[in-house]
Structures are given as structure tokens and as C-alpha cells.
């Protein structure tokens, strides 16, 4: 894995257990729909993002696909993630093929179970995911909102460990044992909602942003990257989209990283 403290964020990738390279910095599209989704995704691609995150339940896959076409960025240069809601059990491949049609691509780079089903861990769904990978419809497969115990159960039932677990993550939710548990299993932790929950108003974040002459969001994004955690900030504002990608010109010190880590103890 690339050392997050030693290179520009947009150049940093992490190697998944299936061999794919996944950019540590991505653009999230949750709650962005319609024309706004097209415009925001185009702005992200023109700002240098090459990792896009969407989902069936976001109802914006067609707009993300349109943005890719409008941007002129080659599909070969992109890492695209989408997600399956577990209530689509039994129609997994049909749902994925519809996603591919909407995204205007023949494969996604990562397909996730969006959250665990109401009962069990989704072993039957996971077998369909493995089939999709064998068919080349998804290069990598993973989960979202799973605990480590649920991941272990899923892996034991199938013999196929997820490549990624996407969970809510920020300095307010930092858990060293959770991060290490993913690493021990060879599973990449991907964080969502990293800029929510009041973290940008934290005095520690604000103090570092003033000292570094960067935005609070840039501080939090850089914190993710230096932990080797995938981060997918979202915004509709082109200026914020660009700023969130501009995190390669500074490096948080060990003391600053630890100060941010400690925010979870007072959250």
C-alpha cells in the first residue's frame, strides 16, 4: 500500500485482496440526484477524482454515467463502486446488469452489499457476488455497514473474504482496534460521512486548519488518507469539490494525527 504521508492524495492507491488498485480518495454521490448529480460528478472528475461511489438506492447511477461521458475521462482511468440493497436478494445479477446499463459500462470495479440483511449475513447474496466477479461484471466485491464479526461469518460461510468494508468513519468514530481488525483480515476500511456529525466544528480540527492554512474538511480528509482509510467526501459545490481534492500540499504531524484520533474519546 502506498504510504499516505509521502505522496499526493490523488495519486494514492491501495491494493485490494483481488489485486485491483483502489484510489484512497473518492467522490461520494449520496443524496445528490438529477442535474446536480451530473454537474457535481463532472466537477469532481475535472478536479482529478478518479474514484466514484454510487449505489442502487441513490437513484443516480444514470447521472453518474452521463457525467463520465460528459467529462471525457476514459473509463479505463476510473474506479467505479456501486452497491446492492439486500432486499434485492434473488435478483442480484439482474440488479447489477441494470446498474451497468445506467452507468454505461460493462463492469464495476467494486460491488458492495449495501448493508447486512435483516437475518443472517447474506451468504446467498455473497455467492451471487462471487459469480458476478467470475463473470467479469465486478472486478472486486465487498460489503458495507458490516461488523467484523459479520465479516468473519460471511467469509467462513463462503471462503471468499470481502475486499472492502464501507462504514461510517471520522475522527469522532475512530477505533484503533476496528482499523487493525480490518488490516489483519486483509480487508480495506472505507469511510463514509467523514465530514458529518460536527467534526468540522471541533476545536482540534479548526486549530490544525488555521495552523496549516487549509480548510477543516481538508484536515479530516488528510487524516483519513494518512491512516490508509479510503474516504469519499461529497459536495454539490464545485469550489468545495476542488478543495476537498487538494490535500497533497501538507502532511499532518504525528501529534496532530493523535489529537484527531482522540476526538472519538470525547464524542
XYZ file of C-alpha atoms in Angstrom:
267
model
C 0.000 0.000 0.000
C 1.198 3.497 -0.792
C 2.401 5.437 2.208
C -0.294 8.083 2.554
C 2.067 10.567 4.137
C 4.537 10.510 1.277
C 2.574 11.353 -1.858
C -0.242 13.480 -3.247
C -3.718 12.267 -2.382
C -4.934 11.942 -5.939
C -2.032 9.619 -6.732
C -2.565 7.311 -3.778
C -3.994 3.848 -4.308
C -4.440 0.836 -2.106
C -4.211 -2.737 -3.392
C -7.338 -4.822 -2.756
C -7.203 -8.536 -1.988
C -8.321 -9.295 -5.546
C -5.392 -7.348 -6.985
C -7.145 -4.139 -8.079
C -5.784 -0.702 -7.266
C -8.349 1.490 -5.499
C -7.794 5.252 -5.076
C -7.844 6.234 -1.427
C -9.719 9.416 -2.303
C -13.086 9.110 -3.993
C -16.132 11.233 -4.717
C -19.332 10.296 -2.909
C -22.711 10.872 -4.536
C -25.175 10.031 -1.742
C -28.225 12.361 -1.752
C -27.135 14.045 -4.997
C -29.628 13.417 -7.778
C -30.813 14.774 -11.109
C -28.867 17.505 -12.872
C -26.959 18.265 -9.674
C -25.520 14.742 -9.728
C -24.284 15.192 -13.298
C -22.759 18.596 -12.625
C -21.146 17.617 -9.325
C -19.649 14.425 -10.750
C -18.294 16.255 -13.795
C -16.742 18.827 -11.451
C -15.178 16.019 -9.425
C -13.711 14.324 -12.472
C -12.327 17.622 -13.752
C -10.796 18.214 -10.309
C -8.850 14.963 -10.553
C -11.015 12.413 -8.776
C -10.855 9.018 -10.455
C -12.899 7.065 -7.926
C -16.694 7.444 -7.938
C -19.074 5.956 -5.366
C -22.777 5.384 -6.061
C -25.478 2.824 -5.218
C -28.730 1.410 -6.497
C -30.694 3.165 -3.738
C -29.112 6.547 -4.555
C -31.078 6.574 -7.827
C -28.298 8.497 -9.582
C -26.358 5.827 -11.457
C -27.626 7.141 -14.807
C -26.460 10.642 -13.895
C -23.037 9.356 -12.849
C -22.802 7.549 -16.187
C -23.794 10.727 -18.026
C -21.165 12.695 -16.118
C -18.466 10.214 -17.083
C -19.393 10.617 -20.742
C -19.520 14.417 -20.453
C -16.182 14.612 -18.642
C -14.183 12.979 -21.408
C -12.288 10.898 -18.834
C -11.518 7.402 -20.085
C -13.371 4.560 -18.355
C -10.025 2.779 -18.075
C -8.833 5.536 -15.733
C -11.780 5.239 -13.350
C -12.651 3.166 -10.307
C -16.442 2.870 -10.004
C -18.291 1.481 -6.980
C -21.971 0.693 -6.710
C -24.000 -1.180 -4.102
C -26.838 -3.682 -3.907
C -29.627 -3.268 -1.339
C -30.047 -6.649 0.380
C -33.772 -6.761 -0.352
C -32.773 -7.459 -3.962
C -31.686 -10.948 -2.837
C -32.511 -13.407 -5.590
C -32.137 -10.741 -8.265
C -28.523 -9.798 -7.677
C -27.166 -10.226 -11.209
C -30.244 -8.627 -12.739
C -29.773 -5.612 -10.466
C -26.085 -5.369 -11.283
C -26.712 -5.545 -15.010
C -29.240 -2.715 -14.658
C -26.614 -0.704 -12.758
C -24.097 -1.352 -15.531
C -26.603 -0.190 -18.126
C -27.285 3.010 -16.202
C -23.578 3.648 -15.635
C -22.859 2.856 -19.305
C -20.069 0.416 -18.506
C -19.515 -3.327 -18.850
C -18.228 -3.737 -15.290
C -17.875 -2.012 -11.959
C -14.591 -2.016 -10.102
C -16.262 -2.704 -6.757
C -19.725 -4.032 -5.898
C -20.880 -3.910 -2.291
C -23.728 -5.392 -0.271
C -25.063 -2.056 0.969
C -25.964 -3.301 4.462
C -26.475 -6.687 6.133
C -29.863 -8.334 5.538
C -32.407 -8.443 8.365
C -31.447 -12.043 9.150
C -28.060 -13.683 8.648
C -25.124 -12.090 6.886
C -26.219 -12.593 3.288
C -24.321 -15.766 2.397
C -26.622 -16.454 -0.553
C -26.214 -12.877 -1.779
C -22.463 -13.246 -1.399
C -22.416 -16.328 -3.601
C -24.114 -14.286 -6.330
C -21.470 -11.606 -5.811
C -18.710 -14.181 -6.303
C -20.459 -15.285 -9.505
C -20.543 -11.690 -10.734
C -16.820 -11.466 -10.147
C -16.238 -14.690 -12.066
C -18.328 -13.309 -14.938
C -16.255 -10.115 -15.018
C -19.207 -7.906 -14.119
C -17.471 -6.760 -10.931
C -13.704 -6.743 -10.508
C -13.889 -6.700 -6.711
C -16.655 -7.455 -4.230
C -17.206 -6.215 -0.725
C -19.670 -5.159 1.948
C -20.886 -2.031 3.694
C -22.040 -1.446 7.258
C -20.831 -4.895 8.412
C -19.214 -5.582 11.766
C -16.003 -7.585 11.909
C -17.977 -10.479 13.384
C -20.389 -10.409 10.447
C -17.461 -10.295 8.026
C -15.926 -13.344 9.701
C -19.228 -15.225 9.439
C -19.608 -14.306 5.766
C -16.024 -15.304 4.971
C -16.350 -18.601 6.825
C -19.583 -19.474 5.020
C -18.166 -18.829 1.554
C -14.385 -18.987 1.748
C -14.384 -15.610 -0.011
C -13.417 -12.605 2.124
C -14.690 -9.152 1.147
C -12.169 -6.789 -0.405
C -13.661 -3.719 1.283
C -15.969 -2.809 4.151
C -17.504 0.649 3.801
C -18.630 2.038 7.165
C -19.294 5.397 8.777
C -15.926 6.751 9.863
C -14.413 10.026 11.060
C -12.148 11.266 13.862
C -15.264 11.231 16.064
C -15.663 7.495 15.376
C -12.002 6.467 15.332
C -11.432 2.986 16.744
C -7.875 1.685 16.502
C -8.969 -1.919 17.137
C -11.540 -1.698 14.337
C -8.930 -0.365 11.920
C -6.422 -3.029 12.923
C -9.068 -5.754 12.715
C -9.693 -4.915 9.069
C -5.976 -4.876 8.337
C -5.466 -8.257 9.995
C -8.128 -9.699 7.699
C -6.678 -8.082 4.573
C -9.841 -6.008 4.153
C -9.699 -2.314 3.275
C -11.689 0.002 5.501
C -13.565 2.659 3.529
C -15.183 5.508 5.423
C -18.315 7.424 4.558
C -19.863 10.559 6.124
C -16.389 11.571 7.238
C -17.236 15.284 7.251
C -20.539 14.969 9.125
C -21.526 14.799 12.771
C -19.951 18.083 13.833
C -16.354 17.028 13.237
C -15.632 20.160 11.189
C -16.571 22.300 14.207
C -14.160 20.517 16.529
C -11.588 22.854 18.084
C -8.797 20.366 17.300
C -9.739 20.308 13.619
C -10.139 24.069 13.459
C -6.803 24.682 15.230
C -4.964 22.442 12.767
C -6.727 24.055 9.799
C -5.606 27.503 10.945
C -2.066 26.342 11.575
C -1.848 24.606 8.190
C -3.845 27.300 6.347
C -6.227 24.710 4.921
C -9.934 24.052 5.388
C -11.270 21.877 8.225
C -12.525 19.434 5.580
C -9.031 19.153 4.116
C -7.681 18.319 7.577
C -10.197 15.499 8.067
C -9.671 14.112 4.572
C -5.908 14.137 5.065
C -6.382 12.322 8.399
C -8.203 9.509 6.596
C -5.517 9.242 3.948
C -2.645 9.090 6.397
C -4.427 6.244 8.188
C -4.739 4.422 4.835
C -8.532 4.648 5.032
C -10.475 5.259 1.831
C -12.507 8.473 2.058
C -15.348 9.605 -0.214
C -16.289 13.228 0.557
C -19.315 14.589 -1.267
C -20.415 18.079 -2.186
C -22.570 19.832 -4.743
C -20.349 22.928 -4.654
C -17.581 22.924 -7.330
C -15.236 25.004 -5.163
C -15.583 22.600 -2.232
C -15.210 19.627 -4.564
C -11.911 21.041 -5.803
C -10.726 21.968 -2.305
C -11.501 18.502 -0.957
C -9.223 17.037 -3.633
C -6.401 19.479 -2.876
C -4.846 17.674 0.076
C -1.396 16.774 -1.202
C 0.360 20.014 -0.219
C 0.560 19.341 3.512
C 1.148 16.469 5.923
C -0.280 16.084 9.392
C 2.289 15.507 12.116
C 2.130 12.538 14.470
C 0.918 14.830 17.254
C -1.829 16.211 15.020
C -2.911 12.732 13.960
C -3.083 11.616 17.581
C -5.052 14.726 18.569
C -7.615 13.879 15.905
C -7.673 10.228 16.957
C -8.527 11.296 20.497
C -11.685 13.105 19.360
C -13.516 9.765 19.500
C -12.892 9.592 23.242
C -14.879 12.772 23.857
C -17.564 12.297 21.196
